[in-house]
PDB file of C-alpha atoms in Angstrom:
ATOM      1  CA  MET A 172       4.242 -12.326   2.333  1.00  0.00           C
ATOM      2  CA  ASN A 173       4.818  -9.756  -0.316  1.00  0.00           C
ATOM      3  CA  GLN A 174       2.724  -7.089  -1.793  1.00  0.00           C
ATOM      4  CA  ILE A 175       1.495  -9.650  -4.824  1.00  0.00           C
ATOM      5  CA  GLU A 176       1.234 -12.892  -2.870  1.00  0.00           C
ATOM      6  CA  THR A 177      -1.022 -10.195  -0.427  1.00  0.00           C
ATOM      7  CA  CYS A 178      -2.846  -9.012  -3.168  1.00  0.00           C
ATOM      8  CA  ASN A 179      -3.563 -12.261  -4.349  1.00  0.00           C
ATOM      9  CA  ALA A 180      -4.800 -13.937  -1.238  1.00  0.00           C
ATOM     10  CA  ILE A 181      -7.196 -10.724  -0.688  1.00  0.00           C
ATOM     11  CA  LYS A 182      -8.779 -11.744  -3.853  1.00  0.00           C
ATOM     12  CA  HIS A 183      -9.223 -14.638  -2.917  1.00  0.00           C
ATOM     13  CA  GLU A 184     -10.642 -14.032   0.090  1.00  0.00           C
ATOM     14  CA  CYS A 185     -13.201 -11.675  -1.738  1.00  0.00           C
ATOM     15  CA  ASP A 186     -13.965 -14.338  -4.604  1.00  0.00           C
ATOM     16  CA  GLN A 187     -14.852 -16.381  -1.775  1.00  0.00           C
ATOM     17  CA  PHE A 188     -17.029 -13.804  -0.178  1.00  0.00           C
ATOM     18  CA  LEU A 189     -19.098 -13.459  -3.476  1.00  0.00           C
ATOM     19  CA  ASP A 190     -19.317 -16.686  -3.798  1.00  0.00           C
ATOM     20  CA  LEU A 191     -21.185 -17.384  -0.144  1.00  0.00           C
ATOM     21  CA  LEU A 192     -23.282 -14.225  -0.835  1.00  0.00           C
ATOM     22  CA  ALA A 193     -24.888 -15.530  -3.760  1.00  0.00           C
ATOM     23  CA  THR A 194     -26.470 -17.886  -1.818  1.00  0.00           C
ATOM     24  CA  ALA A 195     -26.754 -16.666   1.643  1.00  0.00           C
ATOM     25  CA  GLY A 196     -29.767 -15.481   3.737  1.00  0.00           C
ATOM     26  CA  LEU A 197     -29.146 -11.866   3.794  1.00  0.00           C
ATOM     27  CA  ASP A 198     -31.456 -11.610   6.922  1.00  0.00           C
ATOM     28  CA  ALA A 199     -29.671 -14.151   8.489  1.00  0.00           C
ATOM     29  CA  PRO A 200     -27.651 -13.527  11.739  1.00  0.00           C
ATOM     30  CA  VAL A 201     -23.878 -13.624  12.064  1.00  0.00           C
ATOM     31  CA  PRO A 202     -23.182 -15.913  15.296  1.00  0.00           C
ATOM     32  CA  SER A 203     -19.843 -13.777  15.535  1.00  0.00           C
ATOM     33  CA  CYS A 204     -20.792 -10.177  14.924  1.00  0.00           C
ATOM     34  CA  PRO A 205     -23.741 -10.838  16.745  1.00  0.00           C
ATOM     35  CA  ASP A 206     -25.354  -7.161  15.714  1.00  0.00           C
ATOM     36  CA  TRP A 207     -25.247  -7.833  12.141  1.00  0.00           C
ATOM     37  CA  THR A 208     -27.173  -9.546   9.701  1.00  0.00           C
ATOM     38  CA  VAL A 209     -25.246 -11.383   6.510  1.00  0.00           C
ATOM     39  CA  ALA A 210     -26.509  -8.122   4.202  1.00  0.00           C
ATOM     40  CA  GLU A 211     -24.960  -6.187   7.454  1.00  0.00           C
ATOM     41  CA  LEU A 212     -21.178  -7.655   7.147  1.00  0.00           C
ATOM     42  CA  ALA A 213     -21.027  -7.421   3.041  1.00  0.00           C
ATOM     43  CA  HIS A 214     -22.508  -3.756   3.738  1.00  0.00           C
ATOM     44  CA  HIS A 215     -19.389  -3.586   6.434  1.00  0.00           C
ATOM     45  CA  LEU A 216     -16.735  -5.045   4.489  1.00  0.00           C
ATOM     46  CA  GLY A 217     -17.358  -3.326   1.168  1.00  0.00           C
ATOM     47  CA  GLY A 218     -17.726   0.220   2.899  1.00  0.00           C
ATOM     48  CA  VAL A 219     -13.824  -0.664   4.628  1.00  0.00           C
ATOM     49  CA  HIS A 220     -12.676  -1.422   1.128  1.00  0.00           C
ATOM     50  CA  ARG A 221     -13.759   1.863  -0.098  1.00  0.00           C
ATOM     51  CA  TRP A 222     -12.271   3.671   2.776  1.00  0.00           C
ATOM     52  CA  ALA A 223      -8.645   2.246   2.234  1.00  0.00           C
ATOM     53  CA  GLN A 224      -8.784   2.827  -1.424  1.00  0.00           C
ATOM     54  CA  LEU A 225      -9.492   6.023  -0.336  1.00  0.00           C
ATOM     55  CA  LEU A 226      -6.652   6.353   1.863  1.00  0.00           C
ATOM     56  CA  VAL A 227      -3.997   4.487  -0.003  1.00  0.00           C
ATOM     57  CA  GLU A 228      -4.902   6.673  -3.263  1.00  0.00           C
ATOM     58  CA  THR A 229      -4.363   9.534  -1.842  1.00  0.00           C
ATOM     59  CA  HIS A 230      -1.636   8.999   0.842  1.00  0.00           C
ATOM     60  CA  ALA A 231      -4.195  10.186   3.504  1.00  0.00           C
ATOM     61  CA  GLN A 232      -1.419  11.974   6.062  1.00  0.00           C
ATOM     62  CA  SER A 233      -4.305  11.720   8.880  1.00  0.00           C
ATOM     63  CA  PRO A 234      -7.408   9.991   9.557  1.00  0.00           C
ATOM     64  CA  GLN A 235     -10.148  10.388   6.658  1.00  0.00           C
ATOM     65  CA  ARG A 236     -13.703   9.897   7.163  1.00  0.00           C
ATOM     66  CA  ARG A 237     -15.324   6.889   5.121  1.00  0.00           C
ATOM     67  CA  PRO A 238     -17.688   8.031   2.183  1.00  0.00           C
ATOM     68  CA  PRO A 239     -21.371   7.167   1.886  1.00  0.00           C
ATOM     69  CA  LEU A 240     -22.442   3.719   0.904  1.00  0.00           C
ATOM     70  CA  GLU A 241     -25.945   4.021  -0.843  1.00  0.00           C
ATOM     71  CA  VAL A 242     -26.945   0.777  -1.877  1.00  0.00           C
ATOM     72  CA  ASP A 243     -30.040  -1.592  -1.218  1.00  0.00           C
ATOM     73  CA  ILE A 244     -28.646  -3.997   0.899  1.00  0.00           C
ATOM     74  CA  SER A 245     -32.196  -6.332   0.651  1.00  0.00           C
ATOM     75  CA  ASP A 246     -31.432  -6.672  -3.006  1.00  0.00           C
ATOM     76  CA  ARG A 247     -28.846  -9.762  -3.284  1.00  0.00           C
ATOM     77  CA  GLN A 248     -28.198  -8.825  -7.275  1.00  0.00           C
ATOM     78  CA  ALA A 249     -27.590  -4.897  -5.966  1.00  0.00           C
ATOM     79  CA  LEU A 250     -25.743  -5.865  -2.752  1.00  0.00           C
ATOM     80  CA  SER A 251     -23.018  -8.208  -4.806  1.00  0.00           C
ATOM     81  CA  ALA A 252     -22.929  -6.164  -7.633  1.00  0.00           C
ATOM     82  CA  TRP A 253     -21.746  -3.437  -5.606  1.00  0.00           C
ATOM     83  CA  PHE A 254     -19.247  -5.446  -3.318  1.00  0.00           C
ATOM     84  CA  ALA A 255     -17.621  -6.890  -6.553  1.00  0.00           C
ATOM     85  CA  GLU A 256     -17.121  -3.701  -8.195  1.00  0.00           C
ATOM     86  CA  GLY A 257     -16.088  -1.827  -4.924  1.00  0.00           C
ATOM     87  CA  SER A 258     -13.227  -5.017  -3.963  1.00  0.00           C
ATOM     88  CA  SER A 259     -12.267  -4.937  -7.887  1.00  0.00           C
ATOM     89  CA  ALA A 260     -11.020  -1.046  -7.999  1.00  0.00           C
ATOM     90  CA  PHE A 261      -9.673  -1.643  -4.382  1.00  0.00           C
ATOM     91  CA  LEU A 262      -7.786  -4.600  -5.381  1.00  0.00           C
ATOM     92  CA  ALA A 263      -6.513  -2.096  -8.364  1.00  0.00           C
ATOM     93  CA  THR A 264      -5.518   0.518  -6.154  1.00  0.00           C
ATOM     94  CA  LEU A 265      -3.487  -2.056  -3.590  1.00  0.00           C
ATOM     95  CA  GLU A 266      -1.952  -3.977  -6.771  1.00  0.00           C
ATOM     96  CA  ALA A 267      -0.267  -0.542  -8.267  1.00  0.00           C
ATOM     97  CA  ALA A 268      -0.112   0.923  -4.561  1.00  0.00           C
ATOM     98  CA  GLN A 269       3.882   1.471  -4.184  1.00  0.00           C
ATOM     99  CA  PRO A 270       3.884  -0.266  -0.581  1.00  0.00           C
ATOM    100  CA  GLU A 271       7.026   1.921   0.617  1.00  0.00           C
ATOM    101  CA  ALA A 272       4.700   5.133   0.436  1.00  0.00           C
ATOM    102  CA  PRO A 273       4.525   7.155   3.749  1.00  0.00           C
ATOM    103  CA  MET A 274       1.076   7.116   5.013  1.00  0.00           C
ATOM    104  CA  TRP A 275      -1.152   7.529   7.894  1.00  0.00           C
ATOM    105  CA  ALA A 276      -2.271   4.273   9.962  1.00  0.00           C
ATOM    106  CA  TRP A 277      -3.402   3.550  13.426  1.00  0.00           C
ATOM    107  CA  GLY A 278      -0.341   0.735  13.863  1.00  0.00           C
ATOM    108  CA  LYS A 279       3.179   1.481  14.413  1.00  0.00           C
ATOM    109  CA  ASP A 280       3.758   0.710  10.271  1.00  0.00           C
ATOM    110  CA  GLN A 281       3.340   4.312   8.719  1.00  0.00           C
ATOM    111  CA  ARG A 282       3.137   3.077   4.967  1.00  0.00           C
ATOM    112  CA  VAL A 283       1.178   2.014   2.679  1.00  0.00           C
ATOM    113  CA  ALA A 284       2.220  -1.702   3.526  1.00  0.00           C
ATOM    114  CA  PHE A 285       0.403  -1.374   6.799  1.00  0.00           C
ATOM    115  CA  TRP A 286      -3.191  -0.813   4.621  1.00  0.00           C
ATOM    116  CA  ILE A 287      -2.411  -4.493   2.201  1.00  0.00           C
ATOM    117  CA  ARG A 288      -2.039  -6.386   5.135  1.00  0.00           C
ATOM    118  CA  ARG A 289      -4.445  -5.225   7.587  1.00  0.00           C
ATOM    119  CA  GLN A 290      -6.941  -5.209   4.272  1.00  0.00           C
ATOM    120  CA  LEU A 291      -5.836  -8.723   3.518  1.00  0.00           C
ATOM    121  CA  HIS A 292      -6.983  -9.779   7.310  1.00  0.00           C
ATOM    122  CA  GLU A 293      -9.762  -7.686   7.805  1.00  0.00           C
ATOM    123  CA  THR A 294     -11.021  -9.318   4.597  1.00  0.00           C
ATOM    124  CA  MET A 295     -10.504 -12.942   5.800  1.00  0.00           C
ATOM    125  CA  MET A 296     -12.002 -12.481   8.838  1.00  0.00           C
ATOM    126  CA  HIS A 297     -14.943 -11.353   7.568  1.00  0.00           C
ATOM    127  CA  ARG A 298     -14.975 -14.006   4.863  1.00  0.00           C
ATOM    128  CA  VAL A 299     -15.013 -16.326   7.990  1.00  0.00           C
ATOM    129  CA  ASP A 300     -17.562 -14.509   9.908  1.00  0.00           C
ATOM    130  CA  LEU A 301     -19.787 -15.399   6.660  1.00  0.00           C
ATOM    131  CA  GLU A 302     -19.081 -19.148   6.921  1.00  0.00           C
ATOM    132  CA  LEU A 303     -20.108 -19.228  10.323  1.00  0.00           C
ATOM    133  CA  ALA A 304     -23.257 -17.486   9.752  1.00  0.00           C
ATOM    134  CA  VAL A 305     -24.014 -20.196   6.681  1.00  0.00           C
ATOM    135  CA  GLY A 306     -22.526 -23.354   8.529  1.00  0.00           C
ATOM    136  CA  ALA A 307     -19.169 -23.663   6.059  1.00  0.00           C
ATOM    137  CA  VAL A 308     -16.547 -25.667   7.153  1.00  0.00           C
ATOM    138  CA  VAL A 309     -13.693 -22.885   8.043  1.00  0.00           C
ATOM    139  CA  ASP A 310     -10.154 -23.039   6.887  1.00  0.00           C
ATOM    140  CA  ILE A 311      -7.354 -20.090   6.227  1.00  0.00           C
ATOM    141  CA  ASP A 312      -4.266 -20.583   4.198  1.00  0.00           C
ATOM    142  CA  PRO A 313      -1.578 -21.519   6.822  1.00  0.00           C
ATOM    143  CA  LEU A 314       0.925 -18.515   5.790  1.00  0.00           C
ATOM    144  CA  VAL A 315      -2.525 -16.361   6.128  1.00  0.00           C
ATOM    145  CA  ALA A 316      -3.138 -17.487   9.463  1.00  0.00           C
ATOM    146  CA  SER A 317       0.384 -17.299  10.907  1.00  0.00           C
ATOM    147  CA  ASP A 318       0.544 -13.846   9.576  1.00  0.00           C
ATOM    148  CA  ASN A 319      -2.507 -12.928  10.970  1.00  0.00           C
ATOM    149  CA  ILE A 320      -1.239 -13.865  14.218  1.00  0.00           C
ATOM    150  CA  ASP A 321       1.606 -11.780  14.008  1.00  0.00           C
ATOM    151  CA  GLU A 322      -0.320  -8.859  12.674  1.00  0.00           C
ATOM    152  CA  LEU A 323      -2.670  -9.324  15.994  1.00  0.00           C
ATOM    153  CA  LEU A 324       0.361  -8.884  18.633  1.00  0.00           C
ATOM    154  CA  GLU A 325       1.983  -6.292  16.815  1.00  0.00           C
ATOM    155  CA  LEU A 326      -1.402  -4.222  16.604  1.00  0.00           C
ATOM    156  CA  LEU A 327      -2.588  -4.594  20.055  1.00  0.00           C
ATOM    157  CA  PRO A 328       0.016  -2.149  21.775  1.00  0.00           C
ATOM    158  CA  TYR A 329      -2.063   0.402  19.402  1.00  0.00           C
ATOM    159  CA  ALA A 330      -5.463  -0.395  19.477  1.00  0.00           C
ATOM    160  CA  VAL A 331      -5.955   1.002  23.449  1.00  0.00           C
ATOM    161  CA  GLN A 332      -7.178   4.294  21.331  1.00  0.00           C
ATOM    162  CA  PHE A 333     -10.410   1.853  20.081  1.00  0.00           C
ATOM    163  CA  GLN A 334     -10.598  -0.879  22.569  1.00  0.00           C
ATOM    164  CA  PRO A 335      -9.573   0.743  25.384  1.00  0.00           C
ATOM    165  CA  ASN A 336      -9.235  -3.139  27.141  1.00  0.00           C
ATOM    166  CA  ALA A 337      -6.157  -3.920  25.561  1.00  0.00           C
ATOM    167  CA  ALA A 338      -3.928  -2.055  28.175  1.00  0.00           C
ATOM    168  CA  ASN A 339      -4.841  -4.716  30.517  1.00  0.00           C
ATOM    169  CA  LEU A 340      -2.245  -6.873  28.314  1.00  0.00           C
ATOM    170  CA  ARG A 341       0.527  -6.212  30.808  1.00  0.00           C
ATOM    171  CA  GLY A 342       1.621  -7.780  34.317  1.00  0.00           C
ATOM    172  CA  VAL A 343       2.946 -10.737  35.035  1.00  0.00           C
ATOM    173  CA  GLY A 344       2.366 -14.160  32.770  1.00  0.00           C
ATOM    174  CA  SER A 345       3.061 -15.734  29.988  1.00  0.00           C
ATOM    175  CA  LEU A 346       1.549 -17.974  26.935  1.00  0.00           C
ATOM    176  CA  HIS A 347       2.570 -20.075  24.567  1.00  0.00           C
ATOM    177  CA  LEU A 348       0.564 -20.665  21.341  1.00  0.00           C
ATOM    178  CA  HIS A 349       2.152 -23.700  19.495  1.00  0.00           C
ATOM    179  CA  ALA A 350       0.246 -24.941  16.115  1.00  0.00           C
ATOM    180  CA  THR A 351       0.295 -28.380  15.569  1.00  0.00           C
ATOM    181  CA  ASP A 352       0.300 -28.777  11.953  1.00  0.00           C
ATOM    182  CA  PRO A 353       3.370 -29.965  10.324  1.00  0.00           C
ATOM    183  CA  GLY A 354       5.995 -27.925   8.587  1.00  0.00           C
ATOM    184  CA  LEU A 355       5.449 -24.774  10.077  1.00  0.00           C
ATOM    185  CA  GLU A 356       8.534 -24.828  12.350  1.00  0.00           C
ATOM    186  CA  ALA A 357       9.167 -21.292  13.899  1.00  0.00           C
ATOM    187  CA  ASN A 358       6.053 -19.727  12.428  1.00  0.00           C
ATOM    188  CA  GLY A 359       3.867 -22.408  14.053  1.00  0.00           C
ATOM    189  CA  GLU A 360       4.804 -20.897  17.436  1.00  0.00           C
ATOM    190  CA  TRP A 361       4.714 -17.684  19.894  1.00  0.00           C
ATOM    191  CA  LEU A 362       6.289 -16.802  23.549  1.00  0.00           C
ATOM    192  CA  ILE A 363       3.923 -14.193  24.684  1.00  0.00           C
ATOM    193  CA  ARG A 364       5.162 -12.531  28.438  1.00  0.00           C
ATOM    194  CA  TYR A 365       3.650  -9.439  30.014  1.00  0.00           C
ATOM    195  CA  THR A 366       5.676  -6.892  31.061  1.00  0.00           C
ATOM    196  CA  GLU A 367       5.254  -3.806  33.159  1.00  0.00           C
ATOM    197  CA  ASP A 368       4.941  -1.683  30.454  1.00  0.00           C
ATOM    198  CA  GLY A 369       2.789  -4.350  28.325  1.00  0.00           C
ATOM    199  CA  PHE A 370       3.749  -7.526  26.378  1.00  0.00           C
ATOM    200  CA  GLU A 371       6.535  -8.720  24.431  1.00  0.00           C
ATOM    201  CA  TRP A 372       6.399 -12.190  22.003  1.00  0.00           C
ATOM    202  CA  ALA A 373       8.638 -13.674  19.546  1.00  0.00           C
ATOM    203  CA  HIS A 374       8.494 -16.781  17.356  1.00  0.00           C
ATOM    204  CA  GLN A 375       9.851 -19.351  19.785  1.00  0.00           C
ATOM    205  CA  HIS A 376       9.555 -22.707  21.689  1.00  0.00           C
ATOM    206  CA  GLY A 377       9.355 -21.723  25.455  1.00  0.00           C
ATOM    207  CA  LYS A 378       7.319 -22.748  28.736  1.00  0.00           C
ATOM    208  CA  GLY A 379       4.713 -20.151  29.216  1.00  0.00           C
ATOM    209  CA  ASP A 380       1.989 -20.490  32.479  1.00  0.00           C
ATOM    210  CA  VAL A 381      -0.762 -22.078  29.584  1.00  0.00           C
ATOM    211  CA  VAL A 382      -0.250 -23.203  26.553  1.00  0.00           C
ATOM    212  CA  LEU A 383      -2.594 -23.384  23.810  1.00  0.00           C
ATOM    213  CA  ARG A 384      -2.125 -26.170  21.279  1.00  0.00           C
ATOM    214  CA  GLY A 385      -4.188 -26.917  18.094  1.00  0.00           C
ATOM    215  CA  PRO A 386      -3.849 -26.930  14.632  1.00  0.00           C
ATOM    216  CA  LEU A 387      -2.894 -23.484  12.898  1.00  0.00           C
ATOM    217  CA  THR A 388      -6.357 -22.359  12.043  1.00  0.00           C
ATOM    218  CA  GLU A 389      -7.862 -22.856  15.411  1.00  0.00           C
ATOM    219  CA  LEU A 390      -5.583 -21.004  17.079  1.00  0.00           C
ATOM    220  CA  ALA A 391      -5.983 -18.231  14.392  1.00  0.00           C
ATOM    221  CA  LEU A 392      -9.958 -18.721  15.229  1.00  0.00           C
ATOM    222  CA  VAL A 393      -9.878 -18.850  19.047  1.00  0.00           C
ATOM    223  CA  LEU A 394      -7.282 -15.394  19.459  1.00  0.00           C
ATOM    224  CA  ASN A 395      -9.281 -13.917  17.007  1.00  0.00           C
ATOM    225  CA  ARG A 396     -12.690 -14.807  19.090  1.00  0.00           C
ATOM    226  CA  ARG A 397     -14.395 -16.609  16.167  1.00  0.00           C
ATOM    227  CA  HIS A 398     -14.552 -20.093  18.034  1.00  0.00           C
ATOM    228  CA  GLU A 399     -14.973 -20.147  21.852  1.00  0.00           C
ATOM    229  CA  LEU A 400     -12.575 -22.503  23.785  1.00  0.00           C
ATOM    230  CA  PRO A 401     -11.654 -25.159  23.640  1.00  0.00           C
ATOM    231  CA  GLY A 402     -12.619 -25.760  20.149  1.00  0.00           C
ATOM    232  CA  ARG A 403     -10.151 -27.910  18.365  1.00  0.00           C
ATOM    233  CA  THR A 404      -7.618 -27.005  20.648  1.00  0.00           C
ATOM    234  CA  GLU A 405      -6.112 -27.877  23.526  1.00  0.00           C
ATOM    235  CA  VAL A 406      -5.421 -25.962  26.732  1.00  0.00           C
ATOM    236  CA  LEU A 407      -2.589 -26.934  29.135  1.00  0.00           C
ATOM    237  CA  GLY A 408      -1.554 -24.812  32.311  1.00  0.00           C
ATOM    238  CA  ASP A 409      -3.236 -21.824  33.612  1.00  0.00           C
ATOM    239  CA  ALA A 410      -6.441 -21.222  31.284  1.00  0.00           C
ATOM    240  CA  ALA A 411      -7.142 -18.194  33.323  1.00  0.00           C
ATOM    241  CA  VAL A 412      -3.845 -16.210  31.645  1.00  0.00           C
ATOM    242  CA  LEU A 413      -5.454 -17.227  28.439  1.00  0.00           C
ATOM    243  CA  GLU A 414      -8.962 -16.242  29.436  1.00  0.00           C
ATOM    244  CA  HIS A 415      -7.384 -12.692  30.546  1.00  0.00           C
ATOM    245  CA  TRP A 416      -5.874 -12.360  27.693  1.00  0.00           C
ATOM    246  CA  LEU A 417      -8.837 -13.343  25.098  1.00  0.00           C
ATOM    247  CA  ALA A 418     -10.984 -11.080  26.881  1.00  0.00           C
ATOM    248  CA  ASN A 419      -8.628  -7.894  26.497  1.00  0.00           C
ATOM    249  CA  SER A 420      -7.296  -8.644  23.265  1.00  0.00           C
ATOM    250  CA  ALA A 421     -10.295  -7.837  20.749  1.00  0.00           C
ATOM    251  CA  LEU A 422      -9.393  -5.697  17.686  1.00  0.00           C
TER     252      LEU A 422
END
C-alpha cells in the first residue's frame, strides 16, 4: 500500500471508530483489552495519534515522551471532539510527510514510512477492539489484513525490547497460514520456519508442522489475539506449535 492508500485507510478507520464511539457505553469493558473501558480505549488511541504526529512532525531521532492528554473521558461529546480533532491533525501530518525521510522507529525501517504503516494497523486493531466491545460484526479490508500479518511478522524480531516473550519464537517448527478468500494468490499464504536465531517467513505455499486455515480477516484476528481459536479457522497438524506462536507473539 502506498502513502495515499494507507492514509485513506487510516481515515476510514478513524471515521469508523468515531461512529462506534457515538453510541458505545463509555464504561463498557473492552474484552480484547481487559484492563480498559471504551472511554479508556478512545483515550489511548487518541493519545497514540498525537504522539505519532509529534514524532513525524519533528522527524524524531530518538524516542520521545508522549504529550499530556487532557480530556474528560466521562463526557462523550468532549471525548469524541478531542479524538476527532487529534485524528484530523494527525492525518494531515501523515499526508504531508515524506515517507522516505529518515527518523527514529522501533523497527527495522528507520523512516517516516514506518509510522504511517504502523498507525494504520494500530488504528485498525483498536477499531476492532471497539467493535468487539459493542458486539458489532468485525471485518477488515483484505489489503489491510494481509499487510497487517506481514507487518506483524516483520516487527516481532524487534518487539523483544518491550515484549520479551518474542525471544521464544525460535528453535524447531514451522507454521503455514492459509487464507481461503478468493483472488489473494501469494498474498494469502505465509510459511514461517523457526531457526536457531529466530524465524524466517515468506509468502508461499508449503508444508508446515501446523496449518492455520480460514478467512483472511479471521487469520488476522487470531494472530493478533482478538479471537480465540478456533474461531472461523481450521487448525491442521501440531496445534502445540501454533499455541506456542500465539503465546509469544503479542505486540
